[in-house]
Coordinates of C-alpha atoms in Angstrom, one line a residue:
M1 CA -9.6 -30.3 -3.7
V2 CA -11.3 -26.9 -4.1
A3 CA -9.0 -24.1 -5.4
M4 CA -9.4 -20.9 -3.4
S5 CA -9.9 -17.6 -5.3
F6 CA -8.4 -14.4 -3.9
P7 CA -8.7 -10.8 -5.1
D8 CA -5.8 -9.6 -7.3
F9 CA -3.0 -7.6 -5.9
R10 CA -2.8 -4.0 -7.0
D11 CA 0.6 -3.2 -8.5
G12 CA 2.5 -0.1 -7.5
S13 CA 6.0 1.3 -7.8
V14 CA 6.4 2.2 -4.1
L15 CA 6.8 -0.8 -1.8
A16 CA 5.3 0.7 1.4
T17 CA 2.2 2.2 -0.3
S18 CA 1.7 -0.9 -2.4
F19 CA 1.8 -2.9 0.8
T20 CA -0.9 -0.7 2.4
G21 CA -2.9 -1.4 -0.8
T22 CA -3.3 -5.0 0.3
L23 CA -6.4 -3.7 2.1
T24 CA -8.5 -1.6 -0.3
E25 CA -11.8 0.3 -0.1
R26 CA -11.0 1.1 3.5
C27 CA -14.0 3.5 3.8
G28 CA -16.4 1.4 1.9
K29 CA -16.7 -2.4 1.6
A30 CA -13.2 -3.3 2.5
V31 CA -11.3 -5.8 0.4
E32 CA -8.6 -7.8 2.1
R33 CA -6.1 -9.0 -0.5
I34 CA -3.9 -11.0 1.9
P35 CA -6.6 -13.0 3.8
V36 CA -4.4 -16.0 4.5
P37 CA -0.6 -16.5 5.2
L38 CA -0.1 -18.0 1.7
R39 CA -1.3 -14.8 0.1
L40 CA 1.1 -12.7 2.1
A41 CA 3.9 -15.0 0.9
D42 CA 2.6 -14.5 -2.6
W43 CA 2.6 -10.7 -2.3
L44 CA 6.1 -10.6 -0.8
A45 CA 7.4 -12.8 -3.7
A46 CA 5.6 -10.6 -6.3
N47 CA 7.5 -7.7 -4.8
G48 CA 11.0 -9.2 -4.7
L49 CA 10.9 -10.3 -1.1
A50 CA 10.3 -14.1 -1.4
V51 CA 10.1 -15.9 1.9
D52 CA 10.4 -19.6 2.8
S53 CA 7.1 -19.8 4.7
C54 CA 4.5 -17.7 6.4
A55 CA 2.2 -18.6 9.3
Q56 CA -0.8 -16.8 10.9
P57 CA 1.3 -14.9 13.5
Q58 CA 3.4 -13.4 10.7
L59 CA 0.3 -12.5 8.8
D60 CA -1.0 -10.8 11.9
R61 CA 2.3 -8.9 12.3
A62 CA 2.2 -7.9 8.7
R63 CA -1.3 -6.5 9.0
E64 CA -0.2 -4.6 12.1
L65 CA 2.6 -3.1 10.1
R66 CA 0.4 -2.3 7.1
E67 CA -2.1 -0.5 9.3
S68 CA 0.7 1.4 11.1
I69 CA 2.1 2.5 7.8
H70 CA -1.3 3.6 6.7
A71 CA -1.9 5.5 9.9
A72 CA 1.5 7.2 9.7
L73 CA 1.1 8.2 6.0
T74 CA -2.5 9.4 6.6
A75 CA -1.1 11.6 9.4
V76 CA 1.6 13.0 7.1
A77 CA -0.9 13.7 4.3
E78 CA -3.2 15.5 6.7
Q79 CA -0.3 17.3 8.4
E80 CA -1.1 15.8 11.8
P81 CA 1.2 14.2 14.3
I82 CA 2.1 10.6 13.6
P83 CA 0.5 8.2 16.1
S84 CA 3.0 6.9 18.6
S85 CA 1.7 3.4 18.2
A86 CA 2.4 3.5 14.5
T87 CA 5.9 4.9 15.1
R88 CA 6.6 2.0 17.6
V89 CA 5.4 -0.7 15.1
L90 CA 7.4 0.8 12.2
N91 CA 10.6 1.1 14.3
D92 CA 10.1 -2.4 15.8
C93 CA 9.6 -4.0 12.4
S94 CA 12.5 -2.1 10.8
T95 CA 15.0 -3.2 13.4
H96 CA 14.0 -6.9 13.6
G97 CA 15.0 -7.9 10.1
Q98 CA 18.3 -8.8 8.5
A99 CA 18.0 -7.5 5.0
S100 CA 20.6 -5.8 2.9
A101 CA 20.4 -3.5 0.0
I102 CA 22.5 -4.8 -2.9
L103 CA 23.3 -3.3 -6.3
T104 CA 22.3 -5.2 -9.4
P105 CA 24.4 -5.2 -12.6
E106 CA 21.9 -2.8 -14.1
G107 CA 22.6 -0.3 -11.4
M108 CA 19.4 -0.9 -9.5
R109 CA 18.9 -1.4 -5.7
K110 CA 17.5 -4.8 -4.8
W111 CA 16.8 -6.2 -1.3
Q112 CA 18.5 -9.4 -0.2
L113 CA 16.8 -11.0 2.8
G114 CA 19.1 -12.4 5.4
S115 CA 17.1 -15.6 6.1
A116 CA 14.1 -15.4 3.7
S117 CA 11.9 -14.8 6.8
V118 CA 8.8 -12.7 7.0
D119 CA 10.6 -10.6 9.6
D120 CA 13.3 -9.8 7.1
A121 CA 10.7 -8.8 4.5
L122 CA 8.7 -6.7 6.9
S123 CA 11.9 -4.8 7.9
V124 CA 12.4 -3.8 4.2
I125 CA 8.8 -2.6 4.0
A126 CA 9.1 -0.7 7.3
A127 CA 12.4 0.9 6.1
D128 CA 10.7 2.0 2.8
A129 CA 7.9 3.6 4.8
I130 CA 10.3 5.3 7.1
S131 CA 12.2 6.9 4.2
I132 CA 8.9 8.2 2.8
I133 CA 7.6 9.5 6.1
A134 CA 11.0 11.1 6.9
G135 CA 10.8 13.1 3.6
E136 CA 14.0 11.4 2.2
R137 CA 12.4 10.8 -1.2
D138 CA 11.2 13.1 -3.9
G139 CA 7.4 13.2 -3.8
R140 CA 4.5 13.8 -1.5
V141 CA 2.2 11.7 0.5
A142 CA -1.4 12.0 -0.4
L143 CA -4.8 10.3 0.2
C144 CA -6.9 8.9 -2.6
A145 CA -9.8 11.3 -3.4
S146 CA -12.2 8.4 -3.7
P147 CA -14.5 8.6 -0.6
T148 CA -14.7 4.8 -0.3
C149 CA -10.9 4.3 -0.8
R150 CA -8.8 6.9 1.0
A151 CA -5.7 4.9 0.4
A152 CA -2.4 6.6 1.2
F153 CA -0.1 6.9 -1.9
F154 CA 3.2 8.5 -2.7
D155 CA 2.8 11.1 -5.5
T156 CA 5.9 11.4 -7.7
S157 CA 4.1 13.1 -10.6
R158 CA 5.7 16.2 -12.0
S159 CA 3.1 18.6 -10.6
R160 CA 2.5 16.5 -7.4
T161 CA -1.3 16.9 -7.9
R162 CA -2.3 13.3 -8.4
K163 CA -5.8 12.6 -6.9
W164 CA -6.2 8.9 -7.1
C165 CA -4.2 6.0 -5.6
D166 CA -4.7 4.2 -9.0
M167 CA -6.2 5.7 -12.1
G168 CA -7.2 2.2 -13.3
T169 CA -9.5 1.6 -10.4
C170 CA -10.4 4.6 -8.2
G171 CA -9.8 7.3 -10.8
N172 CA -11.9 5.6 -13.5
R173 CA -14.7 4.7 -11.1
E174 CA -14.9 8.4 -9.9
K175 CA -14.8 9.8 -13.4
K176 CA -17.4 7.4 -14.5
A177 CA -19.7 8.4 -11.6
R178 CA -19.3 12.1 -12.4
F179 CA -20.0 11.4 -16.1
L180 CA -23.2 9.5 -15.3
A181 CA -24.3 12.1 -12.7
G182 CA -23.8 14.8 -15.4
K183 CA -25.9 12.8 -17.9
R184 CA -28.7 12.3 -15.3
N185 CA -28.7 16.0 -14.5
S186 CA -28.8 17.0 -18.1
S187 CA -31.7 14.6 -18.8
L188 CA -33.6 16.0 -15.8
R189 CA -33.3 19.5 -17.3
T190 CA -34.8 18.5 -20.7

């Protein structure tokens, strides 16, 4: 039996934008991080939303939600109207799950899925996205400054001027490119 290798997940502190990060390099050579149903189940478990199983129709629905969240967040970041199709998918996913917010002994909110189904998990992700889009959380929606990435992210930095979806990937890559371009330009002048 051959073990399959998949791209690593990108960690994030905001559920909805982390979910949109399961497709990276959207404007370059796109990297699909949930190519099969098992990887969606893995991502959900890694984000506290473990499900019993996942099949191709649920993966297709999850991708539809992911792209709707990205479209809505992109519209918010660019101060444009939210596409009605994105609103429809977000609302539909949000209302089709049976998840509850519970309080942990540490005083943190945790989601408890009603039936450990993908629909329950997607409802949590949709609800998180809706809270961001509706402006209920302290932060701002922005788009990654990397021309190949353009991922939507939620900036909670003190100054709200973050430029990169992830400093460890896009930020470092862009800074390295500027550094090397500067070195090339200085060597051409000498």
